[in-house]
Structure formats: C-alpha cells, structure tokens
Coordinates of C-alpha atoms and ligand atoms in Angstrom, one line a residue:
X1 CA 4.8 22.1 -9.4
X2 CA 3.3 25.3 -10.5
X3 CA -0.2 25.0 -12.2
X4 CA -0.8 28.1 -15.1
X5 CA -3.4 27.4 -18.1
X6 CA -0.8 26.0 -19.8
X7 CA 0.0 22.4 -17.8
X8 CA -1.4 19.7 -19.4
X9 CA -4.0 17.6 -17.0
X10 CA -2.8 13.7 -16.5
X11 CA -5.0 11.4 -14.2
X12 CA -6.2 8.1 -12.7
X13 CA -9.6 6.8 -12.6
X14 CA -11.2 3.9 -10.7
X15 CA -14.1 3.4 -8.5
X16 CA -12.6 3.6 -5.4
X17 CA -9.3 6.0 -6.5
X18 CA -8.1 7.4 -2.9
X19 CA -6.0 5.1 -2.4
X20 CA -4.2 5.2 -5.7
X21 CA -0.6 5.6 -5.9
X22 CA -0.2 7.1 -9.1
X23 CA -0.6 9.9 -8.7
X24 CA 2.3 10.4 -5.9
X25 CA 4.4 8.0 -8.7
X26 CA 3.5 10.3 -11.9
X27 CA 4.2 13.5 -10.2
X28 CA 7.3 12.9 -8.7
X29 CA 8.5 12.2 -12.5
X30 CA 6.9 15.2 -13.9
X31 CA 9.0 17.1 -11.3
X32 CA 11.8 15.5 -11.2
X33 CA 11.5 16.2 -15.2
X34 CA 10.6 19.3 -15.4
X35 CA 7.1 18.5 -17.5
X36 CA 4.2 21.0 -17.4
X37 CA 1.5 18.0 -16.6
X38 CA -0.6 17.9 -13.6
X39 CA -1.6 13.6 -12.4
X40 CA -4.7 13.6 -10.3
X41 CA -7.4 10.8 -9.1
X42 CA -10.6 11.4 -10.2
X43 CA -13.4 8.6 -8.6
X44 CA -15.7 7.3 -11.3
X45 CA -18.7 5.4 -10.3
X46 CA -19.0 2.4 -12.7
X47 CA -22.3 3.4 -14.4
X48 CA -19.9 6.8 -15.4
X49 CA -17.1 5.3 -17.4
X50 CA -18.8 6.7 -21.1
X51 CA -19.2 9.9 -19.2
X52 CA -16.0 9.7 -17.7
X53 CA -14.3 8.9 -21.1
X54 CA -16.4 11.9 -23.3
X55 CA -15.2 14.3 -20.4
X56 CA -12.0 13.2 -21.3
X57 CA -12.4 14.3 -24.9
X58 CA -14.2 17.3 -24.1
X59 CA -11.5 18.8 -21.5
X60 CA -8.8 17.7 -23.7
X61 CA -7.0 15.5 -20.7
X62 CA -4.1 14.0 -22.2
X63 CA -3.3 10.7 -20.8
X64 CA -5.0 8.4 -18.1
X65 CA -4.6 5.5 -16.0
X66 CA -7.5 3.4 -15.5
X67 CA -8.0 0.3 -12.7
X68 CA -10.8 -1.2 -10.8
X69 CA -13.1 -1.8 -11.8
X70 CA -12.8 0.1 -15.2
X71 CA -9.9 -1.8 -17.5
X72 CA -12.3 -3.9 -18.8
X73 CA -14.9 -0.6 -20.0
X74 CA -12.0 1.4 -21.1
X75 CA -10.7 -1.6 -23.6
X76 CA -14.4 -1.3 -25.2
X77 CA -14.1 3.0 -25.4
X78 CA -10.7 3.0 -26.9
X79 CA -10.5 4.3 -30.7
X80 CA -7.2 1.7 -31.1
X81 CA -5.3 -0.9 -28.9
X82 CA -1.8 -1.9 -28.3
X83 CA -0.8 -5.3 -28.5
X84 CA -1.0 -6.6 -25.1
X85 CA -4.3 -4.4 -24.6
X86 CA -6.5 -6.1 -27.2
X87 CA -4.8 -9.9 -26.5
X88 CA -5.8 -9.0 -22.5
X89 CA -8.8 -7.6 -23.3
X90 CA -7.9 -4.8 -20.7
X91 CA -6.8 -1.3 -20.7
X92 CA -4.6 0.6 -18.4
X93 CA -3.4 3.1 -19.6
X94 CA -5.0 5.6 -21.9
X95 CA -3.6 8.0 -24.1
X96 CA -5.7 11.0 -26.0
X97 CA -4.4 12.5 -29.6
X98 CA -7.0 15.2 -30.3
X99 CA -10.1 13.3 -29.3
X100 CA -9.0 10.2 -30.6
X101 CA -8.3 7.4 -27.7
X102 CA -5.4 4.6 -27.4
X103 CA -5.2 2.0 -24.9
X104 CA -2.2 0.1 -23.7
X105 CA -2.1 -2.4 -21.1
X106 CA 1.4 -1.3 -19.8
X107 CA 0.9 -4.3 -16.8
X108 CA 2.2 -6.8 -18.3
X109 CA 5.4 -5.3 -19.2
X110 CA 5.6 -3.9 -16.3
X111 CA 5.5 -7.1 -14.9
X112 CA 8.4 -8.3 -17.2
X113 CA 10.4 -5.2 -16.5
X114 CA 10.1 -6.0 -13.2
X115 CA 11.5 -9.3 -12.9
X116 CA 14.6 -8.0 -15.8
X117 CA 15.7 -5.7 -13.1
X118 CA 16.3 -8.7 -10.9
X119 CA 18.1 -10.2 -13.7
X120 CA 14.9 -12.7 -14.6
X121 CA 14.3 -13.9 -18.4
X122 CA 11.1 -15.7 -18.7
X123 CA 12.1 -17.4 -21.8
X124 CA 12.6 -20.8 -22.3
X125 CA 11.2 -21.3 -18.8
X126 CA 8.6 -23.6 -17.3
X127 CA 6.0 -20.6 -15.5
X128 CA 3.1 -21.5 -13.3
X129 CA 0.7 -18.9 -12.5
X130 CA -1.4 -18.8 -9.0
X131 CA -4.8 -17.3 -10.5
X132 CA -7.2 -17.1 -13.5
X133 CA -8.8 -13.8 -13.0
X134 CA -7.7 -10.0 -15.0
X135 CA -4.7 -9.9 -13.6
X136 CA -3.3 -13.7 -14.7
X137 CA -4.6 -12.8 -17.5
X138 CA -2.0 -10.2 -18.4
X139 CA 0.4 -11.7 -16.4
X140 CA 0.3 -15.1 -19.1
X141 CA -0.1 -12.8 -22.1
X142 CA 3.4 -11.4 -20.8
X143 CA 5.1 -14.3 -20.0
X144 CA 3.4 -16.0 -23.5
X145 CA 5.4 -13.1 -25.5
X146 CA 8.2 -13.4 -23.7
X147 CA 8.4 -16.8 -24.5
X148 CA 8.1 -19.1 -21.8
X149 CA 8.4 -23.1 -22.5
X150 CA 5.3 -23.7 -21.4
X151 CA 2.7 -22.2 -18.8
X152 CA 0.7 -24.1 -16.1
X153 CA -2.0 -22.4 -14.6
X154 CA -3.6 -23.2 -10.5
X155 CA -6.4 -21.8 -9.4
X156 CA -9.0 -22.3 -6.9
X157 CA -11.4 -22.5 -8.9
X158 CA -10.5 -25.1 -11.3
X159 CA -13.3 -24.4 -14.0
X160 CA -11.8 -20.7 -14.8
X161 CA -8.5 -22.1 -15.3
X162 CA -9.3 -24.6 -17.6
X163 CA -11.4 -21.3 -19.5
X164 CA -8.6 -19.0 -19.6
X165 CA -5.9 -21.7 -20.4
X166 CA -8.5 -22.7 -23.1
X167 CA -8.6 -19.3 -24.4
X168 CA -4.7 -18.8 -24.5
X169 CA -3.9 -22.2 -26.1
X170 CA -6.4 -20.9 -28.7
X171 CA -3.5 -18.1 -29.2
X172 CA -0.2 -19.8 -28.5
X173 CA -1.3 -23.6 -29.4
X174 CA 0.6 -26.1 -27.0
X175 CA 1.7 -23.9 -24.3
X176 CA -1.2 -23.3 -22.1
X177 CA -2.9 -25.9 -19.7
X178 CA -4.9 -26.0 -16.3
X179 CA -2.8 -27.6 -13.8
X180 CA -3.2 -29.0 -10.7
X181 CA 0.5 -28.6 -9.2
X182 CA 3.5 -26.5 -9.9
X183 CA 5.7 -29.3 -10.1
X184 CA 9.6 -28.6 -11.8
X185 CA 8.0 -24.6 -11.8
X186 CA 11.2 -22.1 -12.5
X187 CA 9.3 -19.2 -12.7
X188 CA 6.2 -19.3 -9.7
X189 CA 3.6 -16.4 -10.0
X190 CA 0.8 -15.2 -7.8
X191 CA -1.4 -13.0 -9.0
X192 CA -4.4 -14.2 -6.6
X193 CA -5.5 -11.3 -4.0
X194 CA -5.2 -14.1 -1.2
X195 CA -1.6 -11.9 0.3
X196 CA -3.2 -9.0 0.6
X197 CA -4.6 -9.8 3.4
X198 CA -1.6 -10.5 5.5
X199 CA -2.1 -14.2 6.9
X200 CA -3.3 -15.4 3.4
X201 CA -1.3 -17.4 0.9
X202 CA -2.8 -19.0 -1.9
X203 CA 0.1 -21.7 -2.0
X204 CA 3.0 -23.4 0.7
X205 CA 4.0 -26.7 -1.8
X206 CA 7.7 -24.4 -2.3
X207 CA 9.3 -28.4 -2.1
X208 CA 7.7 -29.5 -5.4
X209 CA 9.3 -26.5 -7.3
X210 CA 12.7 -26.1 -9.2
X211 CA 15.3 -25.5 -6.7
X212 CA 16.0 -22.7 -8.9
X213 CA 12.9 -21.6 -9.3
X214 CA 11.9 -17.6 -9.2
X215 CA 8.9 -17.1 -6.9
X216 CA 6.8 -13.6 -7.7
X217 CA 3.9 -11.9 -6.2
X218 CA 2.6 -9.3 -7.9
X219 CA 0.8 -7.7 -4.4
X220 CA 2.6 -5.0 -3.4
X221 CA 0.9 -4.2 0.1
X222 CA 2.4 -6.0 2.6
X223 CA 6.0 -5.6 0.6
X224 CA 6.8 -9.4 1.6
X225 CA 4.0 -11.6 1.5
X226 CA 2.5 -14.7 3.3
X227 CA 3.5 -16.2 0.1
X228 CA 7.0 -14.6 -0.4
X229 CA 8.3 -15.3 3.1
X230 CA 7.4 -19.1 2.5
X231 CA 9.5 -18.9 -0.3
X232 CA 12.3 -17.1 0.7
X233 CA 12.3 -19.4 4.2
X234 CA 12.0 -22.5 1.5
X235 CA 15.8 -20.9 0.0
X236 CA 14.1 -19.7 -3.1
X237 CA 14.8 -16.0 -5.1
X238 CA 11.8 -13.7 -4.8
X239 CA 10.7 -10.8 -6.7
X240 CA 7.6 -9.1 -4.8
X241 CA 4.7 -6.3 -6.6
X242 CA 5.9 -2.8 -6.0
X243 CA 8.6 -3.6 -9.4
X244 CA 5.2 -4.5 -11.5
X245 CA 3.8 -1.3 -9.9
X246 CA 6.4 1.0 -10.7
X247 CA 7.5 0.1 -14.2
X248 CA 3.2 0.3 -14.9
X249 CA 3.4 3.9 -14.2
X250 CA 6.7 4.2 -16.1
X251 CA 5.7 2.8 -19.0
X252 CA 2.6 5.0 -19.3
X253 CA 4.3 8.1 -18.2
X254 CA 6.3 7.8 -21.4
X255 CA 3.1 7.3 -23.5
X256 CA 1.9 10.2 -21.7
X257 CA 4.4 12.6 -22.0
X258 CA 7.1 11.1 -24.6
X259 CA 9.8 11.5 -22.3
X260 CA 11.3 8.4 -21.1
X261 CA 12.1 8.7 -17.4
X262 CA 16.1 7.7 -16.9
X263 CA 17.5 5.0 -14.9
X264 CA 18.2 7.7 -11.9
X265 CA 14.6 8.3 -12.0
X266 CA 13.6 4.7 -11.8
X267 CA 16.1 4.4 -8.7
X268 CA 14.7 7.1 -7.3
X269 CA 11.0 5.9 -7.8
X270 CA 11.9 2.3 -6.2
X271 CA 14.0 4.2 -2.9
X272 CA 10.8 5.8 -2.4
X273 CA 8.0 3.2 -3.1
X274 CA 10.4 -0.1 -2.7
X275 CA 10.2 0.6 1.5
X276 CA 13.2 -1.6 1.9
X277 CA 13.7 0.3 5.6
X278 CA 10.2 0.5 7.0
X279 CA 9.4 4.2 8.4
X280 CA 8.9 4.7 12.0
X281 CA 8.2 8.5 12.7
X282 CA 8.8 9.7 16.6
X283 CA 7.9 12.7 18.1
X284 CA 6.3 14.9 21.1
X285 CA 2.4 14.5 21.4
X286 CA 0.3 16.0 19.1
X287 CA 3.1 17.1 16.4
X288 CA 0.9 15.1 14.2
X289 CA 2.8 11.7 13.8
X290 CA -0.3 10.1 13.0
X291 CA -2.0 12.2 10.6
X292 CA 1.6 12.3 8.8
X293 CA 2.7 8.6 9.2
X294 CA -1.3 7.8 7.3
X295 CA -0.3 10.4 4.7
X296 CA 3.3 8.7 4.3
X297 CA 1.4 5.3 3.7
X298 CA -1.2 6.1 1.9
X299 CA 1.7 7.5 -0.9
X300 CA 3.6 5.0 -0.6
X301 CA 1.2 2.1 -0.5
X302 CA 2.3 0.6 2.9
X303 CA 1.0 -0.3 5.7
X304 CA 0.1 2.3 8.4
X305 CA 0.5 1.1 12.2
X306 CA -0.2 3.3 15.5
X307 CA 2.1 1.6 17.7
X308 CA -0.5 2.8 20.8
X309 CA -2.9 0.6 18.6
X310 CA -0.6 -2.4 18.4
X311 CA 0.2 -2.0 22.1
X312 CA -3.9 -1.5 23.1
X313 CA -4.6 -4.7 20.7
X314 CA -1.9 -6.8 22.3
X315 CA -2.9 -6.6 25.5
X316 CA -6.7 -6.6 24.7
X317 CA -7.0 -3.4 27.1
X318 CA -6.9 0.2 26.9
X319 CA -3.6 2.5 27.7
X320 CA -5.2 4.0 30.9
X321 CA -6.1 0.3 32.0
X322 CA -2.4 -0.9 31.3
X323 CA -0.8 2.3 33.2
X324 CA -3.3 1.6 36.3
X325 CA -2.2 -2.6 36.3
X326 CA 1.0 -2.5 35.6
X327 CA 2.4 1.2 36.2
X328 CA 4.6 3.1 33.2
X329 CA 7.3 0.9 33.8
X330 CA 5.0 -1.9 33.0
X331 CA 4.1 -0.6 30.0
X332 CA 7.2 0.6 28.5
X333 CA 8.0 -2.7 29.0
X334 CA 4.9 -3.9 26.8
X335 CA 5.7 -0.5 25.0
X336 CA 9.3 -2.0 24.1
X337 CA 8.1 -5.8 23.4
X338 CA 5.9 -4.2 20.8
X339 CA 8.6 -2.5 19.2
X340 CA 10.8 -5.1 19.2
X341 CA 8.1 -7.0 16.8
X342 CA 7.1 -4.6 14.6
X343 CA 10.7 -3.5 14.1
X344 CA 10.8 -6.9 12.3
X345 CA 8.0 -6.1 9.6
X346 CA 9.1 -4.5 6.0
X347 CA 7.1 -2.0 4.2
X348 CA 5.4 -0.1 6.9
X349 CA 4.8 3.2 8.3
X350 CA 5.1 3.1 12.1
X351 CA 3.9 5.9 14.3
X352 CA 5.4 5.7 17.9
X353 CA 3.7 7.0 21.1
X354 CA 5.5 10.7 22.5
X355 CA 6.9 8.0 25.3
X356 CA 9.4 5.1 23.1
X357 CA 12.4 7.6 22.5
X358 CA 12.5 7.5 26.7
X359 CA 14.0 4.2 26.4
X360 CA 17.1 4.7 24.3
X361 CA 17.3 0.7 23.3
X362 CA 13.7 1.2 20.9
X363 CA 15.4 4.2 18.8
X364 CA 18.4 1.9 18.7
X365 CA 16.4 -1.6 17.7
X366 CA 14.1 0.5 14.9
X367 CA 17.0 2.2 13.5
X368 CA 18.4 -1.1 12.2
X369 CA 15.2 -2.0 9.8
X370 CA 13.7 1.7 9.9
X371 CA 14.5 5.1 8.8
X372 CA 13.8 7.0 12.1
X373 CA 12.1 10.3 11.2
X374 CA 11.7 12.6 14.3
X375 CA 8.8 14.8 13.8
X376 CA 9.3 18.6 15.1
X377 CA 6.5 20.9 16.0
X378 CA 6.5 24.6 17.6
X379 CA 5.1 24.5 21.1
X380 CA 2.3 26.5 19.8
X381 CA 1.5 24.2 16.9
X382 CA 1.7 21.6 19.8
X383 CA -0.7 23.5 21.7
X384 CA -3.0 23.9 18.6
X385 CA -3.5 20.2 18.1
X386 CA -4.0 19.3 21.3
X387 CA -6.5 21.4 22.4
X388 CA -9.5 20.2 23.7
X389 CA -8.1 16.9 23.8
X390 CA -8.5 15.9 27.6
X391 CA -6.6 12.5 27.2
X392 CA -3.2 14.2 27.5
X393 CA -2.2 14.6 31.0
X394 CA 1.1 15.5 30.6
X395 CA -0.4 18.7 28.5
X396 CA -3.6 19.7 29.8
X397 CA -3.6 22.8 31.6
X398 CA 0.3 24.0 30.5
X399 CA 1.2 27.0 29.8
X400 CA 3.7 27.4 27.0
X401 CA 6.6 28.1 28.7
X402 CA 6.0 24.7 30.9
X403 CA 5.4 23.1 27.3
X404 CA 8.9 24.6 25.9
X405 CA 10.4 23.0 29.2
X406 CA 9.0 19.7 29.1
X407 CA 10.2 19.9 25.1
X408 CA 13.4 20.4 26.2
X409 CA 14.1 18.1 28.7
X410 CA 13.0 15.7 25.4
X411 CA 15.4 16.9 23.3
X412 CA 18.5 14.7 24.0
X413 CA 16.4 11.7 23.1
X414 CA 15.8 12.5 19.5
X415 CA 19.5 12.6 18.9
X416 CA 20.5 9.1 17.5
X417 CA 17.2 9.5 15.1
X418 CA 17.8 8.9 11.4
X419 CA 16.4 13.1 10.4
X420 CA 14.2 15.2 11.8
X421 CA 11.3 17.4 10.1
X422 CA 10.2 20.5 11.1
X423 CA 6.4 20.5 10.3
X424 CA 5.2 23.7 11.9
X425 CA 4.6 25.1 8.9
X426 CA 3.8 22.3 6.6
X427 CA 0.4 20.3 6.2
X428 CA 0.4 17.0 6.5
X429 CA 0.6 15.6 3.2
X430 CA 3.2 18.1 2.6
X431 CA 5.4 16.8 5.4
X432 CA 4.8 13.3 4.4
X433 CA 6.7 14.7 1.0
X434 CA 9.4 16.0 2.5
X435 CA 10.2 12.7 4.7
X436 CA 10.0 10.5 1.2
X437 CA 12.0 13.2 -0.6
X438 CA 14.7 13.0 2.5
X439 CA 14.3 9.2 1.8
X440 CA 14.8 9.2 -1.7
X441 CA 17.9 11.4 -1.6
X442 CA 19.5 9.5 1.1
X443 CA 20.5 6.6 -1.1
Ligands
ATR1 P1 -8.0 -9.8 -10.4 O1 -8.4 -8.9 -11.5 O2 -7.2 -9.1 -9.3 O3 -7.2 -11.0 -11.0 P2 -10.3 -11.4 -10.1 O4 -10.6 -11.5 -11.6 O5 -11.5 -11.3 -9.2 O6 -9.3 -10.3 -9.7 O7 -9.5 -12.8 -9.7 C1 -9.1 -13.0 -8.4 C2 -8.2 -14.3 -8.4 O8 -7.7 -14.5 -7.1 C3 -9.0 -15.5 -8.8 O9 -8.1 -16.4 -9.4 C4 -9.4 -16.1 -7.4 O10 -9.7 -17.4 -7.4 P3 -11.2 -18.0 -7.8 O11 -11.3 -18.0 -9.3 O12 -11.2 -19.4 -7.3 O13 -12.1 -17.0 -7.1 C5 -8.1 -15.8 -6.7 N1 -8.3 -15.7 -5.2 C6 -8.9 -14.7 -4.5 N2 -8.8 -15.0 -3.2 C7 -8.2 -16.2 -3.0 C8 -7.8 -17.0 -1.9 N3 -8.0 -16.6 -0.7 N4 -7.1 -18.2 -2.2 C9 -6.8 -18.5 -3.4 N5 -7.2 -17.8 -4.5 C10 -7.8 -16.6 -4.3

C-alpha cells in the first residue's frame, strides 16, 4: 500500500476499536485489488459519535464500519437506510456520497452468506434463535427475509424475548414467538455472548433438536465454541462466526469501493481468518515470538497463548521453581504434556518457549493441527531484545560469536517446521503479515 493525496480514507469506529479486525480484512482486499483506499480504526468515545460523524463529512472519508457501542447512534445520523438497516434499527456500515450518509446493516447478510457457503438455505425451515439482544435482532430480520417457516426465540431473559418477538410478529404476523425450548429446531442459532468466554454455553439440550438440524454461533473467538463442540459431539453440522465476520466486511467493501471482491478473494480472506490449522510460532529466545504471535492474533481475531504461561499456570508455580523441583527433564516433560493439549485447540496463536523444538516429538505433534512458523532473528537482533533482560541464563554475558554458536547447534531442530521467517528486519506487525500472507498462499 502506498498512501499519496490521492487514496481515498476507509475506516472503522467503535468505543473500544483495537481490537477490530477490519481493518487487517479491508486492506488485504484493497491490495489484493489494487484500490487506492486506506481502512483504519479510529476510537470514538460514545458521547463523540455526532462529532465523529460531522468529521466524516468534513474530511470527506468515504465509507465506514461502525460497531460497539455505535450501530445504534449511526442508524439515527444516517441521511437514508437500507432495508435490513431501518427493519434492525442498526447500522454497520456507512457509506458517504458528497456529504450525504447511507447506512446498511450488512450483518445480517452476512450471516446468510455465511451459512450458503456451507450449503444452508434458511427457507422453509423451523430456526430458533439463542438471544434477544442487537445482534438476534439482525440475525431474525435475516432469517425472516429469507423465509424461514417459523422462528422461536430463547433467551435468558424471558421478558426481552417476548419484546423482540412481539416486535417482529408486528412485521412478519405469525412467524415470531418467545419460546421456551428448541424442540424439532433445523436451524439452531446463538447469538448470546455466553461462548466467548470459553467454558460458557448458553445451551446443551442438542437431543431435543432435528437430527438434521444446523447448529450456528455467530462468536468467532474461540473458532469452535462451548456451544459448537456440544453440537458437533451431539453428531450435528456446525457453522461457527468467522463466515458472519467475513462476508460483513465483504459486503461493505463493495458498498465502499463498488468493486465486488471475487470468489479467490473470499478464499483467500477465510485461509487467513478461518484458522482451520492453529499457528504455533518457534524460535531462539528473544527473536520476538511473543510480540509477533500477539500481533498474529490480534489480526486474525484468535486466541493468543504463551506456552511458558500455560506451562507456569498448569503447575501453579513459576519456571525457575519447576527447573529447581523437578530438573529440565522434568519440565520438558510438563513442557511436552502442555503441548500435547494445546495442540488440540483450533483457532489459536501459540508461542513456544526457545526449549520445545529440543524434543523432536512436539514439532512433530503441532504440525498435525498447526502451521509451524519458525521465527529467524540475526544474532544481533537477538542481542538487541534481550538486553538487560537478566532472566536469560543461557544469554547473559555472551559474546556474539558464542551466540552464533549456540544458534547453530539449534539449527537442525527447526528443520521439519512448516516455514521460517526471517524478521531481522521487519517489525512486528509486519512479520505477523508475512506469516498470514505465507498462510494464505499455502492453500
Ligand atoms: P448483543 O448486541 O451482542 O446482542 P446485548 O444486546 O447485550 O448484546 O445482548 C446479549 C444477549 O446475550 C442477551 O440475549 C443476553 O441475555 P439476557 O437478555 O438475559 O441478558 C445474552 N447473554 C449474555 N450472556 C449470557 C449467558 N452467560 N448465558 C445466556 N445468555 C447470555
């Protein structure tokens, strides 16, 4: 991307933004398109939105996303509203014509896109919805247009489902009604927060359902939820968030820009965001695995783990504490039981101590549910992040030749890695590019 006073400014807003993903989505289509835009996050405070939106106007932005907790505001600045934006109530996406402002609500497509690509037609179906807040709201307003037989919606709260089921009978009469079970369900949607936290599931009843029934989540972070793993353990198709996610962006991207993204873009966009393979990123001490692996999540909306971290919170002591009980060998033992288990979670971002490639069996293990990045550093780049840092016995006090030796003596165990990444001369959000661009090309 190459900024001159002639790119056109995109952007997301939402109070808090850093941890948005659009902008990692919206840009890799403007490249991959060739589009003179720019997509950046910009935070706005709630009591800013009519700021926010004049600035808009006045710096002639061109399109922008809007979430939490701002959908609801930007429905009330828009000049005109799309269809699913003024039956929702909520805005999205915003797009700006020479100062005068339309909103979309491209999540509820989204969401129907989403579940097409796994070869799901809402219509004619029997759909509960998990939820009654904004987003089961758009969720029913897309499965209502798509026709559905009927929906049912559960929530905790039983008062706001009767409200919002109340509201939508009002627009599609007979079709709408507060439930108490998801009995004969063939379509099963959560749009509940409860999996984002990642013991939480807002529902386990899976026997009641249609043995055909489609379970969705529309949480993206953890890929496979509480709620999803039920399901699937139950023998029932799942389609999890990061579909709903991606076609969002899509959608809006075309508003944005007029250019509809192809479906080798779209692949693209779900090998990089989808996470089938988590990534587990191995290195030498301080080549900056960590600070890369947070970048890596962060833009690809996955979990970030420190495998040190998982070890120290295993054991419930510290890594010093560990070697002086039970020696190294004790701990690469721990060291490899820990791998073992997080080799079985989807959609993360692992970062491995300097020690796990010593044991050849851990590369081997990862490799089968991860893409194994090794992470390459000059010794002085080493040296560099690692100064001043007294916790690093094996480095303290080296020269750099005795660096470059101990360096080499690693080298043989990087070789059954998936890639490696030089980094010396990249930052780390910058490396954290060039691993998901390796990823996305890979296929
Ligand atoms: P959103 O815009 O994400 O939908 P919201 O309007 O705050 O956010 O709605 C959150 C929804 O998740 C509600 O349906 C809420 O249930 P209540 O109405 O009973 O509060 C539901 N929810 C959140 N945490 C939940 C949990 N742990 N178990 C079940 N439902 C939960």
């Amino acid at each position: 991307m190459n900024i001159t006073a002639k790119t056109v400014p995109l952007g997301v807003i939402g109070s808090p933004i850093s941890h948005s993903v659009s902008p990692e989505m919206h840009n890799f289509l403007l490249d991959k398109l060739e589009l003179n835009y720019f997509y950046a996050a910009y935070p706005v405070p709630p009591e800013s939105l009519d700021a926010a939106f004049a600035g808009v106007k006045a710096l002639g932005i061109r399109g922008l996303n809007v979430t939490v907790p701002h959908k609801e505001g930007a429905y009330r600045l828009c000049d005109r509203l799309d269809p699913y934006a003024a039956e929702i109530g909520a805005v999205n996406t915003v797009v700006n014509d020479n100062g005068r402002l339309s909103g979309y609500n491209t999540d509820a497509p989204g969401f129907i896109k989403s579940i097409a690509r796994e070869g799901v037609d809402p219509a004619g179906k029997k759909a509960v919805l998990l939820g009654a807040g904004g987003a089961a709201r758009g969720v029913a307003s897309a499965l209502l247009r798509a026709g559905v037989a009927e929906l049912r919606i559960i929530n905790r709260t039983r008062d706001r489902a009767e409200r919002l089921a109340g509201e939508l009978n009002a627009l599609y009469p007979g079709k709408v009604k507060a439930a108490g079970t998801a009995e004969g369900a063939e379509l099963l949607i959560n749009t509940t927060s409860a999996g984002m936290k990642n013991s939480e599931s807002p529902f386990s009843d899976y026997g009641v359902l249609s043995p055909d029934c489609v379970v969705c989540d529309i949480v993206y972070c953890p890929r496979e939820t509480v709620f999803l793993k039920g399901a699937k353990a139950a023998g029932l198709r799942t389609v999890g968030g990061i579909g709903m996610l991606i076609y969002q962006a899509v959608i809006a991207f075309e508003l944005f820009t007029g250019v509809r993204p192809g479906e080798e873009e779209i692949e693209q966009l779900f090998r990089r965001m989808e996470m089938k393979k988590s990534i587990a990123l191995t290195g030498f001490m301080g080549c900056g695995k960590s600070a890369i692996g947070r970048e890596l999540a962060q833009m690809s909306a996955a979990e970030y783990i420190d495998c040190d971290d998982y070890i120290v919170e295993k054991a419930g002591k510290s890594i010093p504490e560990i070697f002086a009980e039970v020696g190294e060998a004790g701990f690469r033992d721990l060291e490899s039981r820990c791998i073992a288990e997080l080799s079985e979670k989807n959609g993360c971002v692992f970062s491995l101590g300097g020690g796990a490639v010593l044991r050849r069996e851990n590369i081997d293990l990862l490799r089968k549910s991860c893409n194994v990045v090794r992470i390459k550093a000059s010794v002085e780049k080493i040296l560099r992040n690692t100064a001043g840092d007294t916790n690093r016995p094996l480095l303290n006090g080296k020269t750099p030749e005795q660096v470059t030796e101990l360096l080499a003596a690693r080298e043989p165990y990087y070789e059954n890695c998936d890639f490696t990444v030089d980094v010396t001369h990249t930052y780390p959000n910058q490396s954290a590019r060039i691993i998901l661009d390796k990823i996305t090309e890979k296929a």
